[in-house]
Short mmCIF file of C-alpha atoms in Angstrom, two decimals:
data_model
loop_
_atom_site.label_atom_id
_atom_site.label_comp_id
_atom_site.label_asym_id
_atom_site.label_seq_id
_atom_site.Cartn_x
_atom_site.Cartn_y
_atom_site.Cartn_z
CA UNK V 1 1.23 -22.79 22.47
CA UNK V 2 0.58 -19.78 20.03
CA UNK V 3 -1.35 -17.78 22.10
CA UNK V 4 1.44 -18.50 25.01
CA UNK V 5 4.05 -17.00 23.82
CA UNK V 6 2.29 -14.45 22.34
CA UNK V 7 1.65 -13.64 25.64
CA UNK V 8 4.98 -13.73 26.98
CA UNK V 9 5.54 -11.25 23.78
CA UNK V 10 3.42 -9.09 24.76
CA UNK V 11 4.59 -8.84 28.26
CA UNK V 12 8.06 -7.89 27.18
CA UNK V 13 6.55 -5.21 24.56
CA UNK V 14 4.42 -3.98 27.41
CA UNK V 15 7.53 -3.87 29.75
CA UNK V 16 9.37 -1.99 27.02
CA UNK V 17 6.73 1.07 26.78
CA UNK V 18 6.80 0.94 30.21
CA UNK V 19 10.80 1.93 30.43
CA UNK V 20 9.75 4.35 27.37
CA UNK V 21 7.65 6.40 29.33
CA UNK V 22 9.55 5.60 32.95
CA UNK V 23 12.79 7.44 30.52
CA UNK V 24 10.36 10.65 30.65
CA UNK V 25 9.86 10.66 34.70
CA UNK V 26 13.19 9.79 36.09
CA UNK V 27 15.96 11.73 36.46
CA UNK V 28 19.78 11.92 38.16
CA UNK V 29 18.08 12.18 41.44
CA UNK V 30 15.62 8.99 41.08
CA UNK V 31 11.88 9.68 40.41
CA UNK V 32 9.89 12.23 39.63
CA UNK V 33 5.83 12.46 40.52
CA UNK V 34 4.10 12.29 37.13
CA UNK V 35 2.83 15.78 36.05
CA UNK V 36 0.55 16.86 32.98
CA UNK V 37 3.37 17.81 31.18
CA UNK V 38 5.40 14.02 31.69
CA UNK V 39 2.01 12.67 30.84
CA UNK V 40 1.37 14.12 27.73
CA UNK V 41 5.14 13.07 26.67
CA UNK V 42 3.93 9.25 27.39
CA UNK V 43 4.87 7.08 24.53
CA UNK V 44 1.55 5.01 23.91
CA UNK V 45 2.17 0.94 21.97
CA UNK V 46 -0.95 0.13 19.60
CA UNK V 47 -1.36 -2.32 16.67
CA UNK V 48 0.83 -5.56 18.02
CA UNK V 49 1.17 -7.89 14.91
CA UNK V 50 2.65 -11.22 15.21
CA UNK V 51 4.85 -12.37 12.22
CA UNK V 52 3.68 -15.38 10.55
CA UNK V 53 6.17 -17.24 12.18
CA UNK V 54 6.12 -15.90 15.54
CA UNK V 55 9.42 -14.56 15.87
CA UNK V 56 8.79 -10.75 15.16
CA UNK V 57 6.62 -8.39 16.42
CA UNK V 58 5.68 -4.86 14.73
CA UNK V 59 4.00 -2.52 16.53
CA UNK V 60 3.35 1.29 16.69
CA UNK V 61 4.82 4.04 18.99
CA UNK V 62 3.17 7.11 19.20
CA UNK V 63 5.76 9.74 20.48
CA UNK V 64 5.12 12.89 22.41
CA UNK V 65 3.40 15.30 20.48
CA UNK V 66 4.95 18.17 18.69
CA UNK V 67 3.21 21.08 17.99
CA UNK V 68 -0.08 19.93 16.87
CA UNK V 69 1.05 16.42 15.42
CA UNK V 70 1.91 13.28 17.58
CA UNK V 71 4.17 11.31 15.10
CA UNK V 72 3.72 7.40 15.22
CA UNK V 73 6.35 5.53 14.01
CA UNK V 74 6.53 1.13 13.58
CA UNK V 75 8.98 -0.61 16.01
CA UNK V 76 9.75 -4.10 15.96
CA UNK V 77 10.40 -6.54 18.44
CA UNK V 78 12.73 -9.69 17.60
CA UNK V 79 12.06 -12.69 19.70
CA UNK V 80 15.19 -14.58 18.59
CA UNK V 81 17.36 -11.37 20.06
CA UNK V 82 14.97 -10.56 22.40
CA UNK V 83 15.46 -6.59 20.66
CA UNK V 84 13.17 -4.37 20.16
CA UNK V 85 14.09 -1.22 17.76
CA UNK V 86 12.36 1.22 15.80
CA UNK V 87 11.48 0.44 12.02
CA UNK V 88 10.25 3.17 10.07
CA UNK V 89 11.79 6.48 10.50
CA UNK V 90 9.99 10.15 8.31
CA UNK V 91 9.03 13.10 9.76
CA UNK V 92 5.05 12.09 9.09
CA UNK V 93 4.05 8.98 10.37
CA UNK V 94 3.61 5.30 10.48
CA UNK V 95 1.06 3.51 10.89
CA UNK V 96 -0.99 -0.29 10.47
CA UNK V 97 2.21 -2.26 10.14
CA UNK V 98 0.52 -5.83 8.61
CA UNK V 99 2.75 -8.71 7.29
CA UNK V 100 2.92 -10.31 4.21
CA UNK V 101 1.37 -14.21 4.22
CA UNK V 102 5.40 -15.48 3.91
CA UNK V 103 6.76 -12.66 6.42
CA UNK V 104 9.09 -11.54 3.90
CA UNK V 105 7.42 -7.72 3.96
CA UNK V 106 5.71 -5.46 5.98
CA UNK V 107 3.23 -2.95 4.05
CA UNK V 108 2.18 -0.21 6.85
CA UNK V 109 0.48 3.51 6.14
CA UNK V 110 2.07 6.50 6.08
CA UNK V 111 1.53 10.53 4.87
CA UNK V 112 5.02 10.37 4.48
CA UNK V 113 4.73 11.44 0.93
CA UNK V 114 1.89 14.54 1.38
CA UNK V 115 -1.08 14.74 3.25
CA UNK V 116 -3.11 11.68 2.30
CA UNK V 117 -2.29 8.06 3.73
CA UNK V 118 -0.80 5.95 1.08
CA UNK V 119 0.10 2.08 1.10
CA UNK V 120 3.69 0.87 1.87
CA UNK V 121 6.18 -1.85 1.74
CA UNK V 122 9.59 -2.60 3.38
CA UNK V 123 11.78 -5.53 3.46
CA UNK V 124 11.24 -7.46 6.89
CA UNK V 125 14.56 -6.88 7.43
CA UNK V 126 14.52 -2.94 7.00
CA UNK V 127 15.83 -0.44 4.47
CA UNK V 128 13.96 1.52 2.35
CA UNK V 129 10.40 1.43 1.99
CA UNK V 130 8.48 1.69 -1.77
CA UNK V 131 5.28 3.72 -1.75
CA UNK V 132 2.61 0.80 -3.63
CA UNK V 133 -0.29 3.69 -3.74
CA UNK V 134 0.06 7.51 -4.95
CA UNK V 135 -3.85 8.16 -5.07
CA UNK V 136 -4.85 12.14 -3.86
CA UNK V 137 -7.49 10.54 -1.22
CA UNK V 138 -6.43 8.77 2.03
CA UNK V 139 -6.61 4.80 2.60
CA UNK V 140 -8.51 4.05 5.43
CA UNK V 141 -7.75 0.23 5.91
CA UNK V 142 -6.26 -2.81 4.11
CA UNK V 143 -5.64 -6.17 4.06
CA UNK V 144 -3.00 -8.93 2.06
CA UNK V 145 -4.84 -11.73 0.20
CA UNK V 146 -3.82 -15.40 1.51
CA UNK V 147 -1.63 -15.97 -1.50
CA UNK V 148 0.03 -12.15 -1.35
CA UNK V 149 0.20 -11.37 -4.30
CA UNK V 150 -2.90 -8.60 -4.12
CA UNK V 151 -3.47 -5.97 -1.40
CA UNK V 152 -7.55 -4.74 -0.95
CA UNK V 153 -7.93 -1.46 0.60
CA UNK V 154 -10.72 0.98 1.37
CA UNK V 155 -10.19 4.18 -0.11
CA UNK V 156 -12.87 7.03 -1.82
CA UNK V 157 -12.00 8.03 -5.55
CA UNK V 158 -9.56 10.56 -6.28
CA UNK V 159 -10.09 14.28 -5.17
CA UNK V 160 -10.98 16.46 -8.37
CA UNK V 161 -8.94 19.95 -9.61
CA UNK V 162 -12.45 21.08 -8.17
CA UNK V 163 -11.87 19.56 -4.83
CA UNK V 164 -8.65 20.40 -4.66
CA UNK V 165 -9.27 24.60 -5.21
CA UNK V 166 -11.73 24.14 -2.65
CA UNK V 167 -9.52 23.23 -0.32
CA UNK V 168 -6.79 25.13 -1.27
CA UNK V 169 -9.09 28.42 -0.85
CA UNK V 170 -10.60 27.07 2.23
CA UNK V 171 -14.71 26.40 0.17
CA UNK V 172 -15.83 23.89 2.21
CA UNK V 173 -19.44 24.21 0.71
CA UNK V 174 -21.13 21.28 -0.23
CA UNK V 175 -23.88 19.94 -1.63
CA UNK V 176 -25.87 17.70 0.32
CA UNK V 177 -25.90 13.64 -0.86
CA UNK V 178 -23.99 14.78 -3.56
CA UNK V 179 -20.37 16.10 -2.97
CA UNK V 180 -19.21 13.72 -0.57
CA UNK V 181 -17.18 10.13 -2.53
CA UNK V 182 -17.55 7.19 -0.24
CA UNK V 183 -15.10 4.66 -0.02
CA UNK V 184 -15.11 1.40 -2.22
CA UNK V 185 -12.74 -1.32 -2.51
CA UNK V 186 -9.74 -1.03 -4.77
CA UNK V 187 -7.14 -4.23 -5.74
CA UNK V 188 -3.65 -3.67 -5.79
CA UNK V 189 -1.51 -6.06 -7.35
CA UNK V 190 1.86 -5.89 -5.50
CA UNK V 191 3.99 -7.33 -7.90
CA UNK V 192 2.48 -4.56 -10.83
CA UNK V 193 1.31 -1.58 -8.60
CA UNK V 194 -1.56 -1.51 -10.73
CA UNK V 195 -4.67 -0.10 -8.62
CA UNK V 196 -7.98 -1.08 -9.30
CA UNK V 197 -11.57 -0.19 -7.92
CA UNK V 198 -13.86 -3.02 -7.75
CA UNK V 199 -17.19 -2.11 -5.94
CA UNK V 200 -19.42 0.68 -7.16
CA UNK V 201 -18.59 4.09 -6.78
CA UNK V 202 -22.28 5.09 -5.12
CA UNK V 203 -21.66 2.54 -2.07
CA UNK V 204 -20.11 3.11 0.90
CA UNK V 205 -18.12 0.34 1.77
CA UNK V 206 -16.99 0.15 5.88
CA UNK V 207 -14.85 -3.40 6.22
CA UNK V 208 -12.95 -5.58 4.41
CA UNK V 209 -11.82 -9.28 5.35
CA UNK V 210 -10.89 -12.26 2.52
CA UNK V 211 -12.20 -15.46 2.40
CA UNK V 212 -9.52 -18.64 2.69
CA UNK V 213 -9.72 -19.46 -0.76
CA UNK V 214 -8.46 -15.73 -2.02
CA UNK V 215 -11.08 -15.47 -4.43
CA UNK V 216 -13.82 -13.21 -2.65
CA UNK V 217 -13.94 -10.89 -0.33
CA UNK V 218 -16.49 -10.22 2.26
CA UNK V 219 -17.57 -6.48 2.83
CA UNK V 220 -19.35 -4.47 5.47
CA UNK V 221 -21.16 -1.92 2.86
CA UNK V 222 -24.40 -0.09 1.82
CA UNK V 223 -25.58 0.96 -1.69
CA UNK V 224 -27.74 4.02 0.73
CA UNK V 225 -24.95 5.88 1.78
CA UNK V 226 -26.53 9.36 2.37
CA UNK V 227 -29.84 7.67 4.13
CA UNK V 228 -30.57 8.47 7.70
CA UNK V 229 -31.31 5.03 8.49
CA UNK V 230 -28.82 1.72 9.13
CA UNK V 231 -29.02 0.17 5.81
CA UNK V 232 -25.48 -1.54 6.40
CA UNK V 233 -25.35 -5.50 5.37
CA UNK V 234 -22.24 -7.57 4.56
CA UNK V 235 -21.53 -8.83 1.25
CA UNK V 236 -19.53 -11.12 -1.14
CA UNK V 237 -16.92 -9.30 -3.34
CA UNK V 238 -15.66 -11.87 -6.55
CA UNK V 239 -12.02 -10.94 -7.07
CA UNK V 240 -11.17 -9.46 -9.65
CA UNK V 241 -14.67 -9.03 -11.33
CA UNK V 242 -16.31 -6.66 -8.12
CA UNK V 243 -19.67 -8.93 -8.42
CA UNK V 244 -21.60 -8.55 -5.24
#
């Protein structure tokens, strides 16, 4: 039944994109023949997540580009309405909309705040969204714990005052096996904001899921980061100790 109307969902989400990007190629006079410029202003859906419930749908828009960006922004569909209307409004973007276990919030992505992705939440019902994360590197992926009240994401340490004057005068020397942070697992505790990195700082961790009971994690990882060879294996993560 679950993975009906899901289906039907999706059908109506697909049908919406579908008048998004038919808005772009007809005019006054009817249709227009699709030409590389109308295709590049296409309006591409990514991302569907289903609500706990089943009644909501976020998703992601990605708009026609402009300039060298192509912003993405979180729209929701509302089954009970049958609506569908745009969430998250910045002049970055938005991206990885994922629910909360009750459905009551939606924590997405954004570089709304600078240049590096940062963690945020919003109210299921919109308004204003709280930034959970202000770290100075970007988050690659996350995911809620079963009982919601911790957030895991994949993120390297913080960029240096070194790293940072490299970049800002454009040094992008480096020295081999050395320079580069790989990502490791950090906690976030929702309720307290309170960060915290719980795998070791010289492994390179790739995925993240948790286990039912919300005590462990399991990781895709490798304590050989800089080796030439697939040293990748998946591990247990105790929360909040980091054993492996």
């Amino acid at each position: 039944m679950r993975n009906a109307r899901l289906a039907v969902i999706l059908l109506i989400v697909i049908g919406y994109g579908y008048r998004l990007s038919a808005q772009e190629t007809t005019g006054a006079v009817g249709k227009i023949p699709l030409t590389p410029e109308a295709a590049i202003n296409i309006h591409f859906l990514t991302d569907l997540q289903l609500s706990p419930d089943g009644a909501r749908l976020a998703f992601v828009v990605s708009e026609a580009p402009k300039g060298e960006r192509r912003a993405q922004h979180i729209w929701m569909y509302d089954k009970k309405t049958d609506a569908v209307r745009q969430f998250t409004y910045s002049n970055k973007s938005e991206t990885t909309p994922r629910w909360s276990p009750d459905g009551s919030q939606l924590a997405f992505l954004s570089d709304r705040g600078g240049e590096e992705q940062q963690i945020y939440l919003m109210h299921s019902s919109g308004g204003e969204a709280t930034a959970r994360t202000k770290g100075k590197s970007s988050i690659k992926s996350f995911e809620w714990s079963k009982d919601g009240k911790y957030i895991a994401y994949i993120a390297p340490n913080a960029k240096t005052e070194d790293d940072e004057k490299k970049e800002k005068d454009k040094n992008d020397a480096r020295v081999a096996d050395k320079d580069v942070k790989p990502p490791r697992v950090w906690l976030l505790a929702v309720e307290s904001g309170d960060p915290k990195a719980i795998t070791p700082a010289n492994w390179e961790i790739k995925e993240l899921a948790w286990m039912p009971s919300g005590q462990n994690l399991v990781v895709a990882a490798t304590d050989h980061p800089a080796s030439d060879q697939n040293t990748d294996r998946i591990f247990g993560v105790h929360v909040p100790a980091g054993e492996m």
